[in-house]
Amino acid sequence: MSKMVVEPRIRGFISLTSHPEGCAANVRRQVDVAKVGGRGEGLGNVLVVGSSQGYGLSTLLTAVFGYGANLLGVCFEKEPTETKTGTAGWYNLVEAHRLAEVEGRQLSTINGDAFSDAVKRTVVRELKERFGPLELLVYSLAAPRRVDAEGVVWNSTLKPLGERYTGKAFDLRHHKVIDAALEPASDEEVASTVKVMGGEDWRDWIELLREEGLLAAGFRTVAYSYIGPEVSAAIYRRGTIGRAKEHLEATGIELNRELSTDGGGAWVSINKGVVTQASSAIPAVPLYISAVFKVMKEREIHEGTIEQIVRLFHDHLAPGKTPRTDDEHRIRLDDLEMLPEVQAAVAERWDSIDDDTLYELTDYAGFRRDFEQLFGFEVDGVDYSAATEVNQALELVVIED
Ligand code: NAD
């Protein structure tokens, strides 16, 4: 037993601690939304790569509790010890596994580096021994680095291309609106970011599973991407990460040519900007998200990860549905965020946002609450003054040597 009172220890865009009860409550809330929005059974065997947080966690919960999927997840989380909390994703999955067991659902987790051969081989073994061929693979990795088969380390960077970036941003450490500046990326940094966040690893997964005979007839695969507004374009869509996302989207089109038989295929889904650990780390994005949340909440069209993913399955991926796409073969879950009137309202207030107007012109309070909730803090109904068991066990699939 290792009970302790857990308090947030936030350092910029990360908290060094996570609250087990708060994470569990977040998962239960998402499961409730998934059950109301889901359509019952029939999704079959699903693999989610990046299954413990953000969009991947919501995908796992929607597939299992909204559509009765048998689910194998891959994530990269830190387990707790007697004296230290685990990462939020660990506690999210402890609760997801508990609920799956109560309801007699099949949910297994592999905690290891999704880029590695060992984890890929373990997935193959698990599918052969316990699941069978896959109906759906969702690729939802947001990773800072990749170690390739030769041991070379590739880092993902967030930099502009061609020229220096200057623009408004938010300093999460000091809660201040600042002017940020970033030097342009080198060619190596662009190539390295594409290697981590582009489509190569997604393709590696599909090719391996196809060679092993583990893609069911009508197999589908989806990866997540983002476009976002003009105010973040220099640093996001027209920057290093944008190059990686273009590569991911091009990979989706190529994979679709190879897989589009029996109703199957490959798609990239462009999701809405939301508060996750990955998005909080991008300059200008927390401020933009605060502004767009304000505008979307005023119009009652705001969504978080679970609402987005319930919509993805309901409208595009549910058994019998055919994904609807734009001219570039992309599913557009960002349709409400990108409405011209929403973007115009954000652009109109953007220049006036400063420390004095932050709470009036943006939903920074909502951003902050969502951010703390990522780590299980600020969740309604949780008694943060009570000692809680931090050393919670999670039954994991053993990774091959
Ligand atoms: P996140 O940080 O919330 O979650 C990332 C997941 O990846 C976690 O489950 C983590 O354990 C896993 N992961 C990271 N490195 C790993 C590794 N080496 N091996 C195995 N698992 C690993 O991220 P997110 O914001 O949900 O992003 C997921 C995808 O959604 C990304 O492609 C992102 O670009 C896209 N997306 C995000 C937003 C947004 O606003 N957050 C918007 C649109 C699209």
CSV table of C-alpha atoms and ligand atoms in Angstrom, one decimal:
chain,number,residue,atom,x,y,z
A,1,MET,CA,0.0,0.0,0.0
A,2,SER,CA,1.3,3.4,-0.9
A,3,LYS,CA,-1.3,6.0,-0.1
A,4,MET,CA,-0.5,9.6,-0.3
A,5,VAL,CA,-2.1,13.0,-0.9
A,6,VAL,CA,-1.3,13.9,-4.5
A,7,GLU,CA,-0.9,17.5,-5.5
A,8,PRO,CA,-0.2,18.9,-8.9
A,9,ARG,CA,3.4,19.7,-9.7
A,10,ILE,CA,3.0,21.6,-13.0
A,11,ARG,CA,6.1,22.6,-14.9
A,12,GLY,CA,5.1,24.5,-18.0
A,13,PHE,CA,3.2,22.1,-20.2
A,14,ILE,CA,3.6,19.0,-18.0
A,15,SER,CA,2.6,18.0,-14.5
A,16,LEU,CA,5.2,15.8,-12.7
A,17,THR,CA,2.4,14.1,-10.8
A,18,SER,CA,-1.0,12.6,-11.8
A,19,HIS,CA,-4.0,11.9,-9.6
A,20,PRO,CA,-5.3,8.3,-9.9
A,21,GLU,CA,-8.9,9.1,-8.8
A,22,GLY,CA,-9.1,12.2,-11.1
A,23,CYS,CA,-7.9,10.2,-14.1
A,24,ALA,CA,-10.4,7.4,-13.3
A,25,ALA,CA,-13.2,9.9,-13.1
A,26,ASN,CA,-12.2,11.4,-16.5
A,27,VAL,CA,-12.3,8.0,-18.0
A,28,ARG,CA,-15.8,7.2,-16.5
A,29,ARG,CA,-17.1,10.5,-18.0
A,30,GLN,CA,-15.8,9.6,-21.4
A,31,VAL,CA,-17.2,6.1,-21.2
A,32,ASP,CA,-20.7,7.6,-20.4
A,33,VAL,CA,-20.4,9.8,-23.5
A,34,ALA,CA,-19.2,6.9,-25.6
A,35,LYS,CA,-22.1,4.7,-24.5
A,36,VAL,CA,-24.8,7.3,-25.3
A,37,GLY,CA,-23.2,8.1,-28.7
A,38,GLY,CA,-22.3,4.5,-29.7
A,39,ARG,CA,-24.2,2.1,-31.7
A,40,GLY,CA,-23.7,-1.2,-29.8
A,41,GLU,CA,-21.8,-4.1,-31.1
A,42,GLY,CA,-20.1,-5.2,-34.4
A,43,LEU,CA,-16.8,-3.3,-34.7
A,44,GLY,CA,-14.7,-6.5,-34.3
A,45,ASN,CA,-10.9,-6.4,-33.6
A,46,VAL,CA,-9.3,-3.0,-33.3
A,47,LEU,CA,-5.7,-1.9,-32.7
A,48,VAL,CA,-5.1,1.7,-31.3
A,49,VAL,CA,-1.5,2.9,-31.5
A,50,GLY,CA,-1.3,5.7,-28.9
A,51,SER,CA,-4.1,4.4,-26.7
A,52,SER,CA,-3.6,6.0,-23.3
A,53,GLN,CA,-4.3,9.7,-23.6
A,54,GLY,CA,-5.9,12.4,-25.8
A,55,TYR,CA,-7.5,11.3,-29.1
A,56,GLY,CA,-6.2,7.7,-28.8
A,57,LEU,CA,-7.7,7.1,-25.4
A,58,SER,CA,-11.1,8.5,-26.6
A,59,THR,CA,-10.8,6.2,-29.6
A,60,LEU,CA,-10.2,3.2,-27.4
A,61,LEU,CA,-13.1,4.1,-25.1
A,62,THR,CA,-15.5,4.7,-28.0
A,63,ALA,CA,-14.6,1.5,-29.8
A,64,VAL,CA,-14.8,-0.7,-26.6
A,65,PHE,CA,-17.8,0.9,-24.8
A,66,GLY,CA,-19.7,2.4,-27.7
A,67,TYR,CA,-19.2,-0.4,-30.3
A,68,GLY,CA,-18.2,-3.5,-28.4
A,69,ALA,CA,-14.8,-3.8,-30.0
A,70,ASN,CA,-12.1,-6.3,-28.9
A,71,LEU,CA,-9.3,-3.9,-28.4
A,72,LEU,CA,-5.5,-4.1,-28.3
A,73,GLY,CA,-3.8,-0.8,-27.4
A,74,VAL,CA,-0.2,0.4,-27.6
A,75,CYS,CA,1.1,3.2,-25.4
A,76,PHE,CA,4.2,4.5,-23.7
A,77,GLU,CA,3.5,5.3,-20.1
A,78,LYS,CA,5.4,5.3,-16.8
A,79,GLU,CA,4.2,3.0,-14.1
A,80,PRO,CA,3.9,4.2,-10.5
A,81,THR,CA,6.2,3.1,-7.6
A,82,GLU,CA,5.6,3.0,-3.9
A,83,THR,CA,6.6,6.7,-3.7
A,84,LYS,CA,5.9,8.2,-7.1
A,85,THR,CA,2.7,8.6,-9.1
A,86,GLY,CA,2.6,7.0,-12.6
A,87,THR,CA,1.8,9.1,-15.7
A,88,ALA,CA,-1.8,10.0,-16.3
A,89,GLY,CA,-2.1,7.6,-19.2
A,90,TRP,CA,-1.3,4.7,-16.8
A,91,TYR,CA,-4.1,5.6,-14.5
A,92,ASN,CA,-6.5,6.2,-17.4
A,93,LEU,CA,-5.8,2.6,-18.6
A,94,VAL,CA,-6.2,1.2,-15.0
A,95,GLU,CA,-9.7,2.5,-15.0
A,96,ALA,CA,-10.5,1.5,-18.6
A,97,HIS,CA,-9.3,-2.1,-17.9
A,98,ARG,CA,-11.3,-2.2,-14.7
A,99,LEU,CA,-14.5,-1.1,-16.5
A,100,ALA,CA,-13.8,-3.5,-19.4
A,101,GLU,CA,-13.5,-6.4,-17.0
A,102,VAL,CA,-16.7,-5.5,-15.2
A,103,GLU,CA,-18.6,-5.5,-18.6
A,104,GLY,CA,-16.9,-8.6,-20.0
A,105,ARG,CA,-15.1,-6.6,-22.8
A,106,GLN,CA,-11.8,-7.7,-24.3
A,107,LEU,CA,-9.1,-5.0,-23.7
A,108,SER,CA,-5.3,-5.6,-23.7
A,109,THR,CA,-2.5,-3.1,-23.5
A,110,ILE,CA,1.1,-3.2,-24.6
A,111,ASN,CA,3.2,-0.5,-22.8
A,112,GLY,CA,6.3,0.1,-24.9
A,113,ASP,CA,7.8,2.0,-27.8
A,114,ALA,CA,5.4,1.7,-30.8
A,115,PHE,CA,8.2,2.4,-33.2
A,116,SER,CA,10.2,-0.7,-32.0
A,117,ASP,CA,10.3,-4.1,-33.7
A,118,ALA,CA,9.8,-5.8,-30.3
A,119,VAL,CA,6.4,-4.0,-29.8
A,120,LYS,CA,5.3,-4.7,-33.4
A,121,ARG,CA,6.2,-8.4,-33.0
A,122,THR,CA,4.3,-8.5,-29.7
A,123,VAL,CA,1.2,-7.1,-31.4
A,124,VAL,CA,1.5,-9.8,-34.1
A,125,ARG,CA,1.8,-12.5,-31.5
A,126,GLU,CA,-1.2,-11.2,-29.5
A,127,LEU,CA,-3.4,-10.9,-32.6
A,128,LYS,CA,-2.5,-14.5,-33.7
A,129,GLU,CA,-2.9,-16.0,-30.3
A,130,ARG,CA,-5.9,-14.1,-28.8
A,131,PHE,CA,-7.7,-11.8,-31.3
A,132,GLY,CA,-7.5,-12.8,-34.9
A,133,PRO,CA,-7.3,-10.4,-37.9
A,134,LEU,CA,-8.0,-6.7,-37.5
A,135,GLU,CA,-11.0,-4.8,-38.7
A,136,LEU,CA,-9.6,-1.4,-37.8
A,137,LEU,CA,-6.2,0.2,-36.9
A,138,VAL,CA,-6.2,3.7,-35.5
A,139,TYR,CA,-2.9,5.5,-35.5
A,140,SER,CA,-2.8,8.2,-32.8
A,141,LEU,CA,0.8,8.7,-31.9
A,142,ALA,CA,2.1,12.0,-30.7
A,143,ALA,CA,5.8,11.3,-30.0
A,144,PRO,CA,8.8,13.6,-29.5
A,145,ARG,CA,11.3,11.1,-30.8
A,146,ARG,CA,11.8,7.9,-32.7
A,147,VAL,CA,14.6,5.4,-32.4
A,148,ASP,CA,14.8,3.4,-35.6
A,149,ALA,CA,15.8,-0.2,-36.2
A,150,GLU,CA,19.5,0.8,-36.5
A,151,GLY,CA,19.4,2.7,-33.2
A,152,VAL,CA,19.4,6.2,-34.8
A,153,VAL,CA,17.5,8.7,-32.8
A,154,TRP,CA,15.2,11.1,-34.7
A,155,ASN,CA,13.7,14.1,-33.0
A,156,SER,CA,10.5,16.0,-33.8
A,157,THR,CA,10.9,19.8,-33.6
A,158,LEU,CA,8.3,22.6,-33.8
A,159,LYS,CA,9.9,25.2,-36.0
A,160,PRO,CA,9.0,27.5,-38.9
A,161,LEU,CA,10.4,27.0,-42.3
A,162,GLY,CA,12.4,29.5,-44.3
A,163,GLU,CA,12.2,32.5,-42.0
A,164,ARG,CA,12.2,33.4,-38.3
A,165,TYR,CA,8.8,33.2,-36.6
A,166,THR,CA,7.6,35.9,-34.3
A,167,GLY,CA,4.1,35.9,-32.9
A,168,LYS,CA,1.9,35.9,-29.9
A,169,ALA,CA,2.1,32.9,-27.6
A,170,PHE,CA,1.3,32.0,-24.0
A,171,ASP,CA,3.9,31.3,-21.4
A,172,LEU,CA,2.3,28.4,-19.4
A,173,ARG,CA,5.0,28.7,-16.7
A,174,HIS,CA,4.3,32.3,-15.8
A,175,HIS,CA,0.7,32.6,-17.1
A,176,LYS,CA,1.5,35.5,-19.4
A,177,VAL,CA,0.9,36.5,-23.0
A,178,ILE,CA,4.3,36.9,-24.6
A,179,ASP,CA,5.9,37.5,-28.0
A,180,ALA,CA,7.6,34.3,-29.0
A,181,ALA,CA,10.4,34.0,-31.5
A,182,LEU,CA,11.7,30.8,-33.2
A,183,GLU,CA,14.5,30.4,-35.7
A,184,PRO,CA,13.8,28.5,-38.9
A,185,ALA,CA,14.4,24.7,-39.0
A,186,SER,CA,17.4,23.2,-40.8
A,187,ASP,CA,16.8,20.6,-43.6
A,188,GLU,CA,17.9,17.9,-41.1
A,189,GLU,CA,15.3,19.0,-38.5
A,190,VAL,CA,12.6,18.9,-41.2
A,191,ALA,CA,13.6,15.4,-42.2
A,192,SER,CA,13.8,14.2,-38.6
A,193,THR,CA,10.3,15.6,-37.8
A,194,VAL,CA,8.9,13.8,-40.8
A,195,LYS,CA,10.6,10.6,-39.7
A,196,VAL,CA,8.9,10.8,-36.3
A,197,MET,CA,5.4,12.2,-37.1
A,198,GLY,CA,5.0,11.4,-40.8
A,199,GLY,CA,3.5,8.3,-42.3
A,200,GLU,CA,6.5,5.9,-42.4
A,201,ASP,CA,5.7,4.1,-39.2
A,202,TRP,CA,2.0,3.9,-40.0
A,203,ARG,CA,2.9,2.2,-43.3
A,204,ASP,CA,5.3,-0.1,-41.4
A,205,TRP,CA,2.5,-1.3,-39.2
A,206,ILE,CA,0.2,-1.9,-42.1
A,207,GLU,CA,2.8,-3.8,-44.2
A,208,LEU,CA,3.8,-6.0,-41.3
A,209,LEU,CA,0.2,-6.9,-40.4
A,210,ARG,CA,-0.6,-7.5,-44.1
A,211,GLU,CA,2.4,-9.8,-44.5
A,212,GLU,CA,1.3,-11.7,-41.4
A,213,GLY,CA,-2.2,-12.2,-42.7
A,214,LEU,CA,-3.7,-10.1,-39.9
A,215,LEU,CA,-5.8,-7.7,-42.0
A,216,ALA,CA,-9.5,-8.9,-42.2
A,217,ALA,CA,-11.5,-8.4,-45.4
A,218,GLY,CA,-12.6,-4.8,-45.6
A,219,PHE,CA,-9.9,-3.7,-43.1
A,220,ARG,CA,-9.8,0.0,-42.5
A,221,THR,CA,-7.2,2.3,-41.0
A,222,VAL,CA,-7.3,5.9,-39.8
A,223,ALA,CA,-4.5,8.3,-38.7
A,224,TYR,CA,-5.1,11.7,-37.0
A,225,SER,CA,-3.9,15.0,-38.3
A,226,TYR,CA,-4.4,18.8,-37.7
A,227,ILE,CA,-4.6,21.9,-39.9
A,228,GLY,CA,-5.6,24.7,-37.6
A,229,PRO,CA,-5.9,28.5,-38.1
A,230,GLU,CA,-3.8,31.1,-39.9
A,231,VAL,CA,-2.5,32.4,-36.5
A,232,SER,CA,-0.6,29.2,-35.9
A,233,ALA,CA,0.2,28.3,-39.5
A,234,ALA,CA,3.8,29.6,-39.6
A,235,ILE,CA,4.6,27.4,-36.7
A,236,TYR,CA,2.3,24.5,-37.3
A,237,ARG,CA,0.9,23.7,-40.7
A,238,ARG,CA,3.6,25.6,-42.7
A,239,GLY,CA,6.3,24.5,-40.2
A,240,THR,CA,8.2,21.3,-39.6
A,241,ILE,CA,5.2,19.5,-38.1
A,242,GLY,CA,3.1,20.5,-41.1
A,243,ARG,CA,5.6,18.8,-43.4
A,244,ALA,CA,5.2,15.6,-41.3
A,245,LYS,CA,1.4,15.9,-41.5
A,246,GLU,CA,1.6,16.3,-45.2
A,247,HIS,CA,3.6,13.2,-45.4
A,248,LEU,CA,1.1,11.4,-43.2
A,249,GLU,CA,-1.8,12.5,-45.4
A,250,ALA,CA,0.0,11.5,-48.6
A,251,THR,CA,0.7,8.1,-47.0
A,252,GLY,CA,-3.0,7.8,-46.3
A,253,ILE,CA,-3.8,8.3,-50.0
A,254,GLU,CA,-1.2,5.7,-51.0
A,255,LEU,CA,-2.4,3.1,-48.4
A,256,ASN,CA,-6.0,3.7,-49.5
A,257,ARG,CA,-5.1,2.7,-53.1
A,258,GLU,CA,-3.8,-0.6,-51.7
A,259,LEU,CA,-6.5,-1.3,-49.2
A,260,SER,CA,-9.7,-0.1,-50.9
A,261,THR,CA,-11.4,-3.4,-51.5
A,262,ASP,CA,-14.5,-4.9,-49.7
A,263,GLY,CA,-15.3,-1.5,-48.3
A,264,GLY,CA,-11.9,-1.1,-46.7
A,265,GLY,CA,-9.4,1.7,-47.1
A,266,ALA,CA,-7.1,4.2,-45.3
A,267,TRP,CA,-8.0,7.7,-44.2
A,268,VAL,CA,-6.6,10.7,-42.3
A,269,SER,CA,-9.0,12.4,-40.0
A,270,ILE,CA,-8.3,16.1,-39.4
A,271,ASN,CA,-9.5,16.6,-35.9
A,272,LYS,CA,-10.3,19.7,-33.9
A,273,GLY,CA,-7.7,21.5,-31.8
A,274,VAL,CA,-8.2,20.3,-28.2
A,275,VAL,CA,-6.2,20.4,-24.9
A,276,THR,CA,-3.9,17.4,-24.8
A,277,GLN,CA,-0.3,17.0,-23.6
A,278,ALA,CA,0.9,17.1,-27.2
A,279,SER,CA,-1.0,20.3,-28.2
A,280,SER,CA,-0.1,22.2,-25.0
A,281,ALA,CA,3.6,22.0,-26.0
A,282,ILE,CA,3.1,23.9,-29.3
A,283,PRO,CA,3.8,27.7,-29.2
A,284,ALA,CA,0.7,29.8,-30.0
A,285,VAL,CA,-1.6,26.8,-29.8
A,286,PRO,CA,-2.7,27.1,-26.1
A,287,LEU,CA,-3.6,30.7,-26.7
A,288,TYR,CA,-5.4,29.9,-29.9
A,289,ILE,CA,-7.2,27.0,-28.3
A,290,SER,CA,-8.3,29.4,-25.4
A,291,ALA,CA,-9.7,31.8,-28.0
A,292,VAL,CA,-11.4,29.3,-30.2
A,293,PHE,CA,-13.0,27.5,-27.2
A,294,LYS,CA,-14.5,30.9,-26.1
A,295,VAL,CA,-16.0,31.4,-29.6
A,296,MET,CA,-17.2,27.8,-30.0
A,297,LYS,CA,-18.7,27.6,-26.4
A,298,GLU,CA,-20.6,30.9,-27.1
A,299,ARG,CA,-22.1,29.2,-30.2
A,300,GLU,CA,-22.6,25.9,-28.4
A,301,ILE,CA,-20.6,24.0,-30.9
A,302,HIS,CA,-17.6,23.1,-28.6
A,303,GLU,CA,-16.3,19.5,-28.5
A,304,GLY,CA,-13.6,17.7,-26.6
A,305,THR,CA,-11.7,14.5,-27.7
A,306,ILE,CA,-14.5,12.1,-26.8
A,307,GLU,CA,-17.3,14.1,-28.6
A,308,GLN,CA,-15.1,14.3,-31.7
A,309,ILE,CA,-14.3,10.6,-31.7
A,310,VAL,CA,-17.9,9.6,-31.0
A,311,ARG,CA,-18.8,11.7,-34.1
A,312,LEU,CA,-16.0,10.1,-36.1
A,313,PHE,CA,-17.4,6.6,-35.5
A,314,HIS,CA,-21.0,7.6,-35.8
A,315,ASP,CA,-20.7,9.4,-39.1
A,316,HIS,CA,-17.7,7.7,-40.7
A,317,LEU,CA,-16.4,4.5,-39.2
A,318,ALA,CA,-19.3,2.6,-37.7
A,319,PRO,CA,-20.1,-0.7,-39.4
A,320,GLY,CA,-21.9,0.0,-42.6
A,321,LYS,CA,-20.8,3.7,-42.8
A,322,THR,CA,-18.6,4.9,-45.6
A,323,PRO,CA,-16.2,7.8,-44.6
A,324,ARG,CA,-17.0,11.1,-46.2
A,325,THR,CA,-14.0,13.1,-47.2
A,326,ASP,CA,-12.9,16.4,-48.6
A,327,ASP,CA,-11.2,16.7,-52.1
A,328,GLU,CA,-7.9,15.5,-50.5
A,329,HIS,CA,-9.4,12.3,-49.1
A,330,ARG,CA,-9.4,13.7,-45.6
A,331,ILE,CA,-12.2,13.2,-43.0
A,332,ARG,CA,-12.9,16.7,-41.6
A,333,LEU,CA,-13.9,16.6,-37.9
A,334,ASP,CA,-12.5,20.2,-37.7
A,335,ASP,CA,-15.5,21.4,-39.8
A,336,LEU,CA,-17.0,23.4,-36.9
A,337,GLU,CA,-13.7,24.8,-35.8
A,338,MET,CA,-12.9,26.0,-39.3
A,339,LEU,CA,-16.3,27.6,-40.0
A,340,PRO,CA,-15.5,31.0,-41.5
A,341,GLU,CA,-17.5,32.8,-38.8
A,342,VAL,CA,-15.6,31.0,-36.0
A,343,GLN,CA,-12.2,31.7,-37.5
A,344,ALA,CA,-13.2,35.4,-38.2
A,345,ALA,CA,-14.3,35.8,-34.6
A,346,VAL,CA,-10.9,34.4,-33.4
A,347,ALA,CA,-8.9,36.6,-35.9
A,348,GLU,CA,-10.9,39.7,-34.8
A,349,ARG,CA,-9.9,39.4,-31.2
A,350,TRP,CA,-6.4,37.9,-31.6
A,351,ASP,CA,-4.5,41.2,-31.7
A,352,SER,CA,-6.3,42.5,-28.6
A,353,ILE,CA,-5.5,39.6,-26.4
A,354,ASP,CA,-3.0,40.5,-23.7
A,355,ASP,CA,-2.7,39.8,-19.9
A,356,ASP,CA,-5.5,42.2,-19.1
A,357,THR,CA,-8.0,40.9,-21.7
A,358,LEU,CA,-7.1,37.2,-21.5
A,359,TYR,CA,-10.1,36.1,-19.4
A,360,GLU,CA,-12.5,38.3,-21.2
A,361,LEU,CA,-11.5,37.5,-24.8
A,362,THR,CA,-10.5,33.9,-24.4
A,363,ASP,CA,-11.5,30.9,-22.4
A,364,TYR,CA,-8.2,30.6,-20.7
A,365,ALA,CA,-9.9,29.5,-17.5
A,366,GLY,CA,-11.4,26.6,-19.5
A,367,PHE,CA,-8.1,25.8,-21.1
A,368,ARG,CA,-6.4,25.7,-17.7
A,369,ARG,CA,-9.1,23.5,-16.2
A,370,ASP,CA,-8.8,21.0,-19.2
A,371,PHE,CA,-5.1,21.1,-18.9
A,372,GLU,CA,-5.1,20.2,-15.2
A,373,GLN,CA,-7.7,17.6,-15.8
A,374,LEU,CA,-5.3,15.9,-18.2
A,375,PHE,CA,-3.4,14.9,-15.1
A,376,GLY,CA,-6.5,14.1,-13.0
A,377,PHE,CA,-6.7,17.5,-11.2
A,378,GLU,CA,-9.6,19.9,-10.9
A,379,VAL,CA,-12.1,17.0,-11.6
A,380,ASP,CA,-15.5,17.4,-9.9
A,381,GLY,CA,-16.3,15.0,-7.2
A,382,VAL,CA,-12.7,14.0,-6.3
A,383,ASP,CA,-11.5,14.6,-2.7
A,384,TYR,CA,-8.0,16.0,-3.3
A,385,SER,CA,-7.3,16.2,0.5
A,386,ALA,CA,-7.7,12.5,0.9
A,387,ALA,CA,-4.7,10.1,0.7
A,388,THR,CA,-5.1,7.8,-2.4
A,389,GLU,CA,-3.4,4.6,-3.5
A,390,VAL,CA,-0.9,5.6,-6.2
A,391,ASN,CA,0.8,2.3,-6.8
A,392,GLN,CA,-2.0,0.9,-8.9
A,393,ALA,CA,-1.3,-2.2,-11.0
A,394,LEU,CA,-2.1,-2.6,-14.7
A,395,GLU,CA,-2.0,-6.0,-16.3
A,396,LEU,CA,0.1,-5.6,-19.4
A,397,VAL,CA,0.9,-7.9,-22.3
A,398,VAL,CA,4.5,-9.1,-21.9
A,399,ILE,CA,6.7,-7.6,-24.7
A,400,GLU,CA,8.9,-10.0,-26.8
A,401,ASP,CA,12.7,-9.8,-26.2
B,1,NAD,P1,-1.4,12.8,-26.6
B,1,NAD,O1,-0.2,13.4,-26.1
B,1,NAD,O2,-2.7,13.1,-25.8
B,1,NAD,O3,-1.3,11.2,-26.7
B,1,NAD,C1,-0.2,10.6,-27.3
B,1,NAD,C2,-0.4,9.1,-27.2
B,1,NAD,O4,0.8,8.5,-27.9
B,1,NAD,C3,-0.3,8.6,-25.7
B,1,NAD,O5,-1.2,7.5,-25.6
B,1,NAD,C4,1.1,8.1,-25.6
B,1,NAD,O6,1.3,7.1,-24.6
B,1,NAD,C5,1.4,7.6,-27.0
B,1,NAD,N1,2.8,7.5,-27.3
B,1,NAD,C6,3.7,8.6,-27.5
B,1,NAD,N2,4.9,8.1,-27.8
B,1,NAD,C7,4.8,6.7,-28.0
B,1,NAD,C8,5.7,5.7,-28.4
B,1,NAD,N3,6.9,5.9,-28.7
B,1,NAD,N4,5.2,4.4,-28.4
B,1,NAD,C9,3.9,4.2,-28.0
B,1,NAD,N5,3.0,5.1,-27.7
B,1,NAD,C10,3.5,6.4,-27.6
B,1,NAD,O7,-1.6,13.3,-28.1
B,1,NAD,P2,-2.9,13.8,-29.0
B,1,NAD,O8,-2.9,15.3,-28.9
B,1,NAD,O9,-4.1,13.0,-28.7
B,1,NAD,O10,-2.3,13.4,-30.4
B,1,NAD,C11,-2.7,12.2,-31.1
B,1,NAD,C12,-2.8,12.5,-32.6
B,1,NAD,O11,-3.9,13.4,-32.8
B,1,NAD,C13,-1.5,13.2,-33.2
B,1,NAD,O12,-1.3,12.7,-34.5
B,1,NAD,C14,-2.0,14.6,-33.3
B,1,NAD,O13,-1.3,15.4,-34.2
B,1,NAD,C15,-3.5,14.5,-33.6
B,1,NAD,N6,-4.3,15.7,-33.4
B,1,NAD,C16,-4.2,16.3,-32.2
B,1,NAD,C17,-4.9,17.5,-32.0
B,1,NAD,C18,-4.9,18.3,-30.7
B,1,NAD,O14,-5.3,19.4,-30.7
B,1,NAD,N7,-4.4,17.7,-29.6
B,1,NAD,C19,-5.8,18.0,-33.0
B,1,NAD,C20,-5.8,17.2,-34.2
B,1,NAD,C21,-5.1,16.1,-34.4
